[in-house]
Amino acid sequence: MIQTIRKAWRIPELRKKILFTLLILVIYRIGSAIPVPYVDTNTLKAYLDGMSTTILGLYDVMSGGAFAQATVFALGIQPYINSSIIIQLLTVAIPALERLQREGGEEGKKKLQSITRYATVGIALLQALGYYFIMKQANILTQDNIWVALVIMVSWVAGSSFLMWLGEQCNEFGVGNGISMILFAGIISRVPSMVSSLYRAVISGTMHWAWTILIVVGVLLLVVLIVFVNDAERRIPVQYAKRQVGRKMYGGQSSNLPMKVNMSGVLPVIFAQSIASIPATIGAFLPSQPTEGSFGYALLNAIDTKSFLYLVIYFVLIIGFSYFYASIQFNPVEISNNLKRNGGFIPGFRPGKPTSDFIARVLNKITLFGAIYLGVVAIVPLLADKFMAMSIGIGGTSVIIVVGVALETVQALENQMLMRQYKGFLE
């Protein structure tokens, strides 16, 4: 990875792209440190510390801590991500959007992108309104009137829209995926505070130094596992029949149909975590907490994010969402029809339904393996928090995003160097 970056830095055009990407990330971090007015950030941080096991804690992690500080970029890039996912799901359910995606060409993509932008602003407005009422209910605002509400919500919506624009500029003039890079920067920004908290815990005697070594080794093993599975794929051999057109013979080549083990990425983990933490979120917003020994107290402990029941539900939801996203992204019937239309076939299987059935069986097997992998990566840090005296401050979702974005960025640099026929890289 370091060698690839060094070689890319020697190319003037790629060096400009890298510097532009770094400039985008610097702007993002500056905006993440500018708080909106009329908010008591100290009271807000103390309030959200008690909400770390809820959906609000997930938003804070994804925003790099900006959510807990009520900065201009408090909503982060989440509204755009949610909007993109919603539009992607709607293209499957609504025939007009599906036709626009498949047959609209470049103009259709631009229309879908415009719809996604408008949906982003709408989702950001709803999230800003909900966040404002949370702070109003918890008496976190220094002032409270219509003008204050307008200033706070407009600041958050504008910040989220500006981040969306920054991500698109990074896609066009920078390196890698701009939205992923912003997520990457937000998560990485929490690493220094995590390291310092572990150091203070060891110095104060709260945590034994052996636990620290075990945490470092565990994170490294998670990174190795993620790198291994990220590039893993099942390649189904495909043979193309020969056909004669005029005096020339076409076809006869052998190829393969690649199927990634983890084709849905980190989305199943994010959705599963959001849904599984809904009961704990509702319990945290109750006006009065139940007394110890009551049924309500036992119920809240059962649905807590460190309970065994939560871990089981979380794991099952990850597997379910993995199959759901795999079925959306990879259609065996469509793949089979495309192979048949182009004169291709899988050796040992007739074109048509036998081919689609075989592809579906393979898809189910590799999706199960990918889902179990996501479940293990997501649950291992939670188990570590459960048996340790303190939280390690890092989740499986964060590790998957960081490693995945790093690999994706390096791959983008390598592709651009190949396009420019960089001699040193080709050797």
Tab-separated table of C-alpha atoms in Angstrom:
chain	number	residue	atom	x	y	z
A	1	MET	CA	0.000	0.000	0.000
A	2	ILE	CA	2.766	2.467	0.964
A	3	GLN	CA	4.735	1.539	-2.147
A	4	THR	CA	1.685	2.211	-4.339
A	5	ILE	CA	1.156	5.652	-2.757
A	6	ARG	CA	4.836	6.526	-3.235
A	7	LYS	CA	4.715	5.586	-6.907
A	8	ALA	CA	1.482	7.498	-7.427
A	9	TRP	CA	2.990	10.571	-5.735
A	10	ARG	CA	5.699	10.716	-8.419
A	11	ILE	CA	3.063	11.220	-11.131
A	12	PRO	CA	2.123	14.942	-11.258
A	13	GLU	CA	-1.520	14.338	-12.192
A	14	LEU	CA	-2.069	11.746	-9.467
A	15	ARG	CA	-0.230	13.939	-6.978
A	16	LYS	CA	-2.763	16.709	-7.665
A	17	LYS	CA	-5.611	14.243	-7.120
A	18	ILE	CA	-4.123	13.083	-3.807
A	19	LEU	CA	-3.616	16.686	-2.617
A	20	PHE	CA	-7.190	17.561	-3.624
A	21	THR	CA	-8.508	14.583	-1.652
A	22	LEU	CA	-6.475	15.633	1.397
A	23	LEU	CA	-7.843	19.185	1.057
A	24	ILE	CA	-11.406	17.796	1.074
A	25	LEU	CA	-10.669	15.819	4.249
A	26	VAL	CA	-9.092	18.875	5.944
A	27	ILE	CA	-12.198	20.952	5.151
A	28	TYR	CA	-14.342	18.163	6.573
A	29	ARG	CA	-12.384	18.032	9.812
A	30	ILE	CA	-12.453	21.832	10.183
A	31	GLY	CA	-16.237	21.843	9.746
A	32	SER	CA	-16.509	19.004	12.276
A	33	ALA	CA	-14.928	21.296	14.897
A	34	ILE	CA	-17.210	24.346	14.367
A	35	PRO	CA	-20.230	24.100	16.702
A	36	VAL	CA	-23.617	25.556	15.836
A	37	PRO	CA	-24.800	28.400	18.131
A	38	TYR	CA	-27.209	28.143	21.063
A	39	VAL	CA	-26.088	24.642	22.122
A	40	ASP	CA	-24.398	23.719	25.420
A	41	THR	CA	-21.886	21.207	24.033
A	42	ASN	CA	-20.685	20.013	27.452
A	43	THR	CA	-24.207	19.092	28.543
A	44	LEU	CA	-24.866	17.510	25.146
A	45	LYS	CA	-21.738	15.345	25.350
A	46	ALA	CA	-22.641	14.171	28.856
A	47	TYR	CA	-26.171	13.378	27.648
A	48	LEU	CA	-24.991	11.395	24.615
A	49	ASP	CA	-22.430	9.477	26.699
A	50	GLY	CA	-25.401	7.807	28.343
A	51	MET	CA	-26.877	7.112	24.894
A	52	SER	CA	-23.805	5.365	23.453
A	53	THR	CA	-25.697	2.070	23.136
A	54	THR	CA	-28.543	3.627	21.114
A	55	ILE	CA	-28.942	4.793	17.514
A	56	LEU	CA	-27.572	8.184	18.578
A	57	GLY	CA	-24.295	6.485	19.503
A	58	LEU	CA	-24.111	4.956	16.022
A	59	TYR	CA	-24.609	8.398	14.441
A	60	ASP	CA	-21.845	9.807	16.628
A	61	VAL	CA	-19.404	7.094	15.512
A	62	MET	CA	-20.228	7.577	11.824
A	63	SER	CA	-19.810	11.371	12.116
A	64	GLY	CA	-16.421	11.125	13.825
A	65	GLY	CA	-17.664	12.666	17.089
A	66	ALA	CA	-19.246	15.701	15.382
A	67	PHE	CA	-22.736	14.538	16.388
A	68	ALA	CA	-21.926	14.735	20.116
A	69	GLN	CA	-20.436	18.219	19.680
A	70	ALA	CA	-23.366	19.590	17.609
A	71	THR	CA	-21.029	20.961	14.944
A	72	VAL	CA	-21.969	22.181	11.471
A	73	PHE	CA	-21.303	18.651	10.145
A	74	ALA	CA	-23.147	16.937	13.014
A	75	LEU	CA	-25.411	14.973	10.647
A	76	GLY	CA	-22.354	13.852	8.670
A	77	ILE	CA	-22.796	12.076	5.375
A	78	GLN	CA	-25.511	9.755	6.741
A	79	PRO	CA	-28.437	11.549	5.014
A	80	TYR	CA	-26.793	11.016	1.627
A	81	ILE	CA	-26.024	7.368	2.407
A	82	ASN	CA	-29.603	6.766	3.563
A	83	SER	CA	-30.955	8.529	0.490
A	84	SER	CA	-28.774	6.458	-1.851
A	85	ILE	CA	-29.905	3.221	-0.206
A	86	ILE	CA	-33.582	4.225	-0.343
A	87	ILE	CA	-33.379	5.169	-4.038
A	88	GLN	CA	-31.545	1.914	-4.770
A	89	LEU	CA	-34.315	-0.085	-3.091
A	90	LEU	CA	-37.014	1.923	-4.850
A	91	THR	CA	-35.482	1.165	-8.261
A	92	VAL	CA	-36.292	-2.490	-7.557
A	93	ALA	CA	-39.855	-1.779	-6.394
A	94	ILE	CA	-40.864	1.006	-8.823
A	95	PRO	CA	-40.786	0.048	-12.546
A	96	ALA	CA	-40.351	3.672	-13.716
A	97	LEU	CA	-37.162	4.104	-11.695
A	98	GLU	CA	-35.927	0.698	-12.833
A	99	ARG	CA	-36.394	1.677	-16.488
A	100	LEU	CA	-34.659	4.973	-15.803
A	101	GLN	CA	-31.678	3.140	-14.335
A	102	ARG	CA	-31.392	0.468	-17.039
A	103	GLU	CA	-32.477	2.233	-20.203
A	104	GLY	CA	-31.971	5.903	-19.413
A	105	GLY	CA	-28.242	5.867	-20.104
A	106	GLU	CA	-26.203	8.848	-18.926
A	107	GLU	CA	-29.267	11.081	-18.775
A	108	GLY	CA	-31.075	8.530	-16.602
A	109	LYS	CA	-28.141	8.400	-14.185
A	110	LYS	CA	-28.196	12.197	-13.892
A	111	LYS	CA	-31.925	12.159	-13.105
A	112	LEU	CA	-31.457	9.485	-10.434
A	113	GLN	CA	-28.586	11.488	-8.973
A	114	SER	CA	-30.815	14.588	-8.819
A	115	ILE	CA	-33.546	12.589	-7.074
A	116	THR	CA	-30.958	11.319	-4.595
A	117	ARG	CA	-29.795	14.875	-3.854
A	118	TYR	CA	-33.336	16.117	-3.196
A	119	ALA	CA	-34.017	13.092	-0.998
A	120	THR	CA	-30.786	13.835	0.908
A	121	VAL	CA	-31.973	17.346	1.763
A	122	GLY	CA	-35.354	15.978	2.884
A	123	ILE	CA	-33.810	13.293	5.105
A	124	ALA	CA	-31.330	15.804	6.550
A	125	LEU	CA	-34.222	18.138	7.413
A	126	LEU	CA	-36.084	15.337	9.218
A	127	GLN	CA	-32.964	14.287	11.143
A	128	ALA	CA	-32.168	17.906	12.058
A	129	LEU	CA	-35.731	18.378	13.330
A	130	GLY	CA	-35.530	15.208	15.431
A	131	TYR	CA	-32.100	16.127	16.836
A	132	TYR	CA	-33.352	19.618	17.732
A	133	PHE	CA	-36.342	18.242	19.670
A	134	ILE	CA	-34.041	15.809	21.502
A	135	MET	CA	-31.869	18.697	22.679
A	136	LYS	CA	-34.927	20.771	23.543
A	137	GLN	CA	-36.376	17.975	25.664
A	138	ALA	CA	-33.049	17.441	27.462
A	139	ASN	CA	-32.634	21.194	28.177
A	140	ILE	CA	-29.377	21.373	26.232
A	141	LEU	CA	-30.174	24.612	24.350
A	142	THR	CA	-28.982	27.917	25.847
A	143	GLN	CA	-31.922	29.694	24.172
A	144	ASP	CA	-35.183	28.394	22.740
A	145	ASN	CA	-37.331	30.163	20.172
A	146	ILE	CA	-38.260	29.908	16.497
A	147	TRP	CA	-35.162	31.811	15.395
A	148	VAL	CA	-32.890	29.450	17.357
A	149	ALA	CA	-34.580	26.387	15.868
A	150	LEU	CA	-34.282	27.826	12.363
A	151	VAL	CA	-30.588	28.675	12.710
A	152	ILE	CA	-29.676	25.270	14.169
A	153	MET	CA	-31.611	23.186	11.637
A	154	VAL	CA	-30.527	25.253	8.620
A	155	SER	CA	-26.898	24.938	9.751
A	156	TRP	CA	-27.156	21.149	9.972
A	157	VAL	CA	-28.989	20.739	6.657
A	158	ALA	CA	-26.533	23.061	4.915
A	159	GLY	CA	-23.595	21.188	6.440
A	160	SER	CA	-24.915	17.816	5.285
A	161	SER	CA	-25.601	19.178	1.777
A	162	PHE	CA	-22.117	20.680	1.644
A	163	LEU	CA	-20.600	17.314	2.617
A	164	MET	CA	-22.572	15.689	-0.199
A	165	TRP	CA	-21.105	18.250	-2.611
A	166	LEU	CA	-17.592	17.670	-1.238
A	167	GLY	CA	-17.983	13.928	-1.795
A	168	GLU	CA	-19.053	14.467	-5.403
A	169	GLN	CA	-16.109	16.816	-6.018
A	170	CYS	CA	-13.762	14.192	-4.577
A	171	ASN	CA	-15.243	11.601	-6.949
A	172	GLU	CA	-14.547	13.857	-9.924
A	173	PHE	CA	-11.212	15.462	-9.057
A	174	GLY	CA	-9.801	13.297	-6.265
A	175	VAL	CA	-8.909	9.674	-5.553
A	176	GLY	CA	-11.376	6.968	-4.569
A	177	ASN	CA	-15.003	7.342	-3.524
A	178	GLY	CA	-15.596	10.720	-1.874
A	179	ILE	CA	-18.405	9.557	0.433
A	180	SER	CA	-16.291	6.629	1.636
A	181	MET	CA	-13.302	8.911	2.205
A	182	ILE	CA	-15.373	11.239	4.404
A	183	LEU	CA	-16.612	8.272	6.450
A	184	PHE	CA	-13.026	7.018	6.661
A	185	ALA	CA	-11.748	10.372	7.969
A	186	GLY	CA	-14.500	10.590	10.579
A	187	ILE	CA	-13.797	7.134	11.987
A	188	ILE	CA	-10.007	7.544	11.914
A	189	SER	CA	-10.304	10.831	13.836
A	190	ARG	CA	-11.517	8.841	16.863
A	191	VAL	CA	-8.405	6.642	16.992
A	192	PRO	CA	-6.181	9.099	18.971
A	193	SER	CA	-8.809	9.499	21.715
A	194	MET	CA	-9.291	5.719	21.828
A	195	VAL	CA	-5.531	5.140	22.197
A	196	SER	CA	-5.240	7.817	24.893
A	197	SER	CA	-8.157	6.347	26.871
A	198	LEU	CA	-6.558	2.880	26.739
A	199	TYR	CA	-3.257	4.382	27.875
A	200	ARG	CA	-4.896	6.176	30.802
A	201	ALA	CA	-6.725	2.984	31.780
A	202	VAL	CA	-3.457	1.028	31.875
A	203	ILE	CA	-1.612	3.766	33.812
A	204	SER	CA	-4.401	4.132	36.375
A	205	GLY	CA	-4.642	0.370	36.845
A	206	THR	CA	-8.216	0.133	35.574
A	207	MET	CA	-7.079	-2.244	32.829
A	208	HIS	CA	-4.230	-4.751	32.890
A	209	TRP	CA	-1.546	-4.283	30.234
A	210	ALA	CA	-2.214	-7.837	28.990
A	211	TRP	CA	-5.716	-6.744	27.929
A	212	THR	CA	-4.175	-3.946	25.859
A	213	ILE	CA	-1.919	-6.390	24.023
A	214	LEU	CA	-4.902	-8.680	23.458
A	215	ILE	CA	-6.914	-5.766	21.995
A	216	VAL	CA	-4.111	-4.810	19.581
A	217	VAL	CA	-3.678	-8.431	18.450
A	218	GLY	CA	-7.436	-8.828	18.058
A	219	VAL	CA	-7.743	-5.681	15.910
A	220	LEU	CA	-4.855	-6.852	13.708
A	221	LEU	CA	-6.509	-10.249	13.267
A	222	LEU	CA	-9.783	-8.537	12.332
A	223	VAL	CA	-7.934	-6.457	9.734
A	224	VAL	CA	-6.330	-9.584	8.247
A	225	LEU	CA	-9.710	-11.335	8.093
A	226	ILE	CA	-11.368	-8.318	6.440
A	227	VAL	CA	-8.591	-7.996	3.843
A	228	PHE	CA	-8.821	-11.717	3.070
A	229	VAL	CA	-12.608	-11.794	2.659
A	230	ASN	CA	-12.796	-8.419	0.881
A	231	ASP	CA	-11.018	-9.820	-2.194
A	232	ALA	CA	-12.454	-13.339	-1.928
A	233	GLU	CA	-14.732	-14.397	-4.751
A	234	ARG	CA	-16.234	-17.539	-6.250
A	235	ARG	CA	-15.470	-17.809	-9.955
A	236	ILE	CA	-17.921	-19.882	-11.978
A	237	PRO	CA	-16.395	-21.057	-15.295
A	238	VAL	CA	-18.226	-19.859	-18.414
A	239	GLN	CA	-17.718	-21.188	-21.948
A	240	TYR	CA	-18.846	-19.280	-25.036
A	241	ALA	CA	-19.967	-21.282	-28.051
A	242	LYS	CA	-18.380	-20.721	-31.444
A	243	ARG	CA	-20.465	-19.020	-34.102
A	244	GLN	CA	-19.718	-18.122	-37.668
A	245	VAL	CA	-20.539	-14.665	-39.032
A	246	GLY	CA	-19.756	-14.485	-42.723
A	247	ARG	CA	-16.320	-15.964	-43.163
A	248	LYS	CA	-15.167	-15.279	-39.622
A	249	MET	CA	-15.523	-17.489	-36.551
A	250	TYR	CA	-16.411	-15.781	-33.272
A	251	GLY	CA	-16.602	-17.064	-29.689
A	252	GLY	CA	-15.090	-20.190	-28.229
A	253	GLN	CA	-13.406	-18.309	-25.385
A	254	SER	CA	-13.368	-19.448	-21.785
A	255	SER	CA	-14.192	-16.941	-19.075
A	256	ASN	CA	-15.584	-16.900	-15.555
A	257	LEU	CA	-18.418	-15.314	-13.637
A	258	PRO	CA	-17.004	-13.706	-10.441
A	259	MET	CA	-19.212	-13.630	-7.343
A	260	LYS	CA	-17.825	-11.743	-4.347
A	261	VAL	CA	-18.186	-13.435	-0.991
A	262	ASN	CA	-19.174	-10.160	0.670
A	263	MET	CA	-20.995	-8.359	-2.140
A	264	SER	CA	-23.238	-6.312	0.178
A	265	GLY	CA	-20.358	-4.628	2.029
A	266	VAL	CA	-21.029	-3.154	5.454
A	267	LEU	CA	-24.693	-2.208	4.806
A	268	PRO	CA	-26.193	-5.303	6.522
A	269	VAL	CA	-24.256	-4.471	9.696
A	270	ILE	CA	-25.393	-0.838	9.712
A	271	PHE	CA	-29.054	-1.710	9.157
A	272	ALA	CA	-28.967	-4.588	11.650
A	273	GLN	CA	-27.374	-2.388	14.295
A	274	SER	CA	-29.940	0.373	13.738
A	275	ILE	CA	-32.915	-1.994	14.054
A	276	ALA	CA	-31.505	-4.065	16.930
A	277	SER	CA	-30.809	-0.926	18.985
A	278	ILE	CA	-34.348	0.477	18.583
A	279	PRO	CA	-35.658	-1.144	21.830
A	280	ALA	CA	-32.673	0.204	23.795
A	281	THR	CA	-33.230	3.640	22.228
A	282	ILE	CA	-36.896	3.636	23.261
A	283	GLY	CA	-35.910	2.559	26.771
A	284	ALA	CA	-33.364	5.385	27.018
A	285	PHE	CA	-36.041	7.987	26.187
A	286	LEU	CA	-38.477	6.805	28.868
A	287	PRO	CA	-39.373	9.660	31.235
A	288	SER	CA	-38.496	7.565	34.305
A	289	GLN	CA	-36.342	4.477	34.571
A	290	PRO	CA	-37.936	1.407	36.256
A	291	THR	CA	-36.773	0.403	39.710
A	292	GLU	CA	-34.385	-2.487	40.233
A	293	GLY	CA	-36.122	-5.847	40.537
A	294	SER	CA	-39.201	-4.835	38.545
A	295	PHE	CA	-40.320	-6.358	35.257
A	296	GLY	CA	-39.442	-3.171	33.368
A	297	TYR	CA	-35.919	-3.208	34.791
A	298	ALA	CA	-35.424	-6.846	33.733
A	299	LEU	CA	-36.819	-6.069	30.268
A	300	LEU	CA	-34.416	-3.149	29.769
A	301	ASN	CA	-31.486	-5.334	30.806
A	302	ALA	CA	-32.626	-8.029	28.352
A	303	ILE	CA	-32.692	-5.612	25.405
A	304	ASP	CA	-29.496	-3.788	26.362
A	305	THR	CA	-26.797	-3.771	23.687
A	306	LYS	CA	-24.518	-5.870	25.906
A	307	SER	CA	-27.094	-8.563	26.620
A	308	PHE	CA	-26.978	-12.042	25.108
A	309	LEU	CA	-30.436	-11.590	23.550
A	310	TYR	CA	-29.276	-8.447	21.714
A	311	LEU	CA	-26.205	-10.254	20.342
A	312	VAL	CA	-28.357	-13.113	19.019
A	313	ILE	CA	-30.882	-10.742	17.392
A	314	TYR	CA	-28.047	-8.640	15.976
A	315	PHE	CA	-26.386	-11.702	14.420
A	316	VAL	CA	-29.659	-12.994	12.920
A	317	LEU	CA	-30.478	-9.576	11.454
A	318	ILE	CA	-27.034	-9.368	9.827
A	319	ILE	CA	-27.601	-12.717	8.108
A	320	GLY	CA	-31.093	-11.672	6.990
A	321	PHE	CA	-29.968	-8.330	5.539
A	322	SER	CA	-27.006	-10.004	3.828
A	323	TYR	CA	-29.355	-12.288	1.910
A	324	PHE	CA	-31.656	-9.364	1.179
A	325	TYR	CA	-28.927	-7.204	-0.357
A	326	ALA	CA	-27.403	-10.153	-2.218
A	327	SER	CA	-30.783	-10.848	-3.838
A	328	ILE	CA	-31.062	-7.196	-4.904
A	329	GLN	CA	-27.573	-6.888	-6.358
A	330	PHE	CA	-27.288	-10.286	-8.033
A	331	ASN	CA	-30.222	-11.736	-10.004
A	332	PRO	CA	-29.495	-15.346	-11.113
A	333	VAL	CA	-32.325	-15.346	-13.704
A	334	GLU	CA	-31.050	-12.157	-15.311
A	335	ILE	CA	-27.460	-13.439	-15.357
A	336	SER	CA	-28.616	-16.713	-16.909
A	337	ASN	CA	-30.574	-14.888	-19.612
A	338	ASN	CA	-27.593	-12.666	-20.421
A	339	LEU	CA	-25.322	-15.698	-20.778
A	340	LYS	CA	-27.846	-17.412	-23.050
A	341	ARG	CA	-28.269	-14.272	-25.149
A	342	ASN	CA	-24.498	-13.960	-25.672
A	343	GLY	CA	-23.971	-17.645	-26.461
A	344	GLY	CA	-22.406	-18.478	-23.098
A	345	PHE	CA	-23.055	-21.448	-20.838
A	346	ILE	CA	-21.750	-23.014	-17.655
A	347	PRO	CA	-20.177	-26.420	-18.380
A	348	GLY	CA	-22.439	-29.219	-17.166
A	349	PHE	CA	-25.631	-27.121	-17.047
A	350	ARG	CA	-28.115	-26.387	-19.809
A	351	PRO	CA	-28.887	-22.726	-20.553
A	352	GLY	CA	-31.999	-21.321	-18.928
A	353	LYS	CA	-33.512	-22.543	-15.666
A	354	PRO	CA	-30.799	-25.161	-14.825
A	355	THR	CA	-28.153	-22.433	-15.092
A	356	SER	CA	-30.123	-19.955	-12.980
A	357	ASP	CA	-30.797	-22.642	-10.329
A	358	PHE	CA	-27.083	-23.461	-10.143
A	359	ILE	CA	-26.130	-19.779	-9.817
A	360	ALA	CA	-28.778	-19.340	-7.093
A	361	ARG	CA	-27.363	-22.292	-5.119
A	362	VAL	CA	-23.833	-20.898	-5.347
A	363	LEU	CA	-25.111	-17.450	-4.373
A	364	ASN	CA	-26.840	-18.825	-1.265
A	365	LYS	CA	-23.701	-20.631	-0.145
A	366	ILE	CA	-21.285	-17.739	-0.513
A	367	THR	CA	-23.822	-15.293	0.949
A	368	LEU	CA	-24.089	-17.470	4.058
A	369	PHE	CA	-20.319	-17.453	4.457
A	370	GLY	CA	-20.185	-13.684	3.917
A	371	ALA	CA	-23.025	-13.128	6.409
A	372	ILE	CA	-21.313	-15.230	9.094
A	373	TYR	CA	-18.099	-13.290	8.478
A	374	LEU	CA	-19.929	-9.965	8.949
A	375	GLY	CA	-21.623	-11.274	12.080
A	376	VAL	CA	-18.330	-12.398	13.621
A	377	VAL	CA	-16.594	-9.098	12.839
A	378	ALA	CA	-19.528	-7.119	14.284
A	379	ILE	CA	-19.996	-9.175	17.453
A	380	VAL	CA	-16.382	-9.813	18.530
A	381	PRO	CA	-15.824	-6.163	19.669
A	382	LEU	CA	-19.145	-6.275	21.550
A	383	LEU	CA	-18.062	-9.435	23.340
A	384	ALA	CA	-14.761	-7.760	24.207
A	385	ASP	CA	-16.672	-4.813	25.722
A	386	LYS	CA	-18.886	-7.238	27.652
A	387	PHE	CA	-16.015	-9.048	29.385
A	388	MET	CA	-13.693	-6.064	29.885
A	389	ALA	CA	-13.846	-3.368	32.505
A	390	MET	CA	-14.137	-0.580	29.920
A	391	SER	CA	-15.249	-0.037	26.335
A	392	ILE	CA	-12.503	-0.291	23.728
A	393	GLY	CA	-14.257	2.391	21.660
A	394	ILE	CA	-14.061	0.563	18.337
A	395	GLY	CA	-16.667	-1.509	16.552
A	396	GLY	CA	-16.640	-4.064	13.804
A	397	THR	CA	-18.524	-1.662	11.518
A	398	SER	CA	-15.776	0.933	11.884
A	399	VAL	CA	-13.014	-1.579	11.165
A	400	ILE	CA	-14.788	-2.876	8.036
A	401	ILE	CA	-15.292	0.667	6.705
A	402	VAL	CA	-11.713	1.772	7.389
A	403	VAL	CA	-10.070	-1.312	5.872
A	404	GLY	CA	-12.486	-1.417	2.940
A	405	VAL	CA	-11.950	2.250	2.058
A	406	ALA	CA	-8.172	1.874	2.324
A	407	LEU	CA	-8.183	-1.117	-0.045
A	408	GLU	CA	-10.588	0.640	-2.425
A	409	THR	CA	-8.415	3.769	-2.549
A	410	VAL	CA	-5.235	1.809	-3.226
A	411	GLN	CA	-7.038	-0.109	-5.962
A	412	ALA	CA	-8.172	3.187	-7.516
A	413	LEU	CA	-4.577	4.467	-7.521
A	414	GLU	CA	-3.334	1.256	-9.120
A	415	ASN	CA	-6.007	1.444	-11.826
A	416	GLN	CA	-5.130	5.029	-12.657
A	417	MET	CA	-1.428	4.177	-12.834
A	418	LEU	CA	-2.200	1.294	-15.175
A	419	MET	CA	-4.208	3.598	-17.433
A	420	ARG	CA	-1.228	5.911	-17.644
A	421	GLN	CA	1.089	2.941	-18.363
A	422	TYR	CA	3.378	3.809	-15.511
A	423	LYS	CA	6.552	1.866	-16.237
A	424	GLY	CA	7.750	1.498	-12.662
A	425	PHE	CA	4.417	0.025	-11.558
A	426	LEU	CA	4.118	-2.342	-14.504
A	427	GLU	CA	7.539	-3.764	-13.772
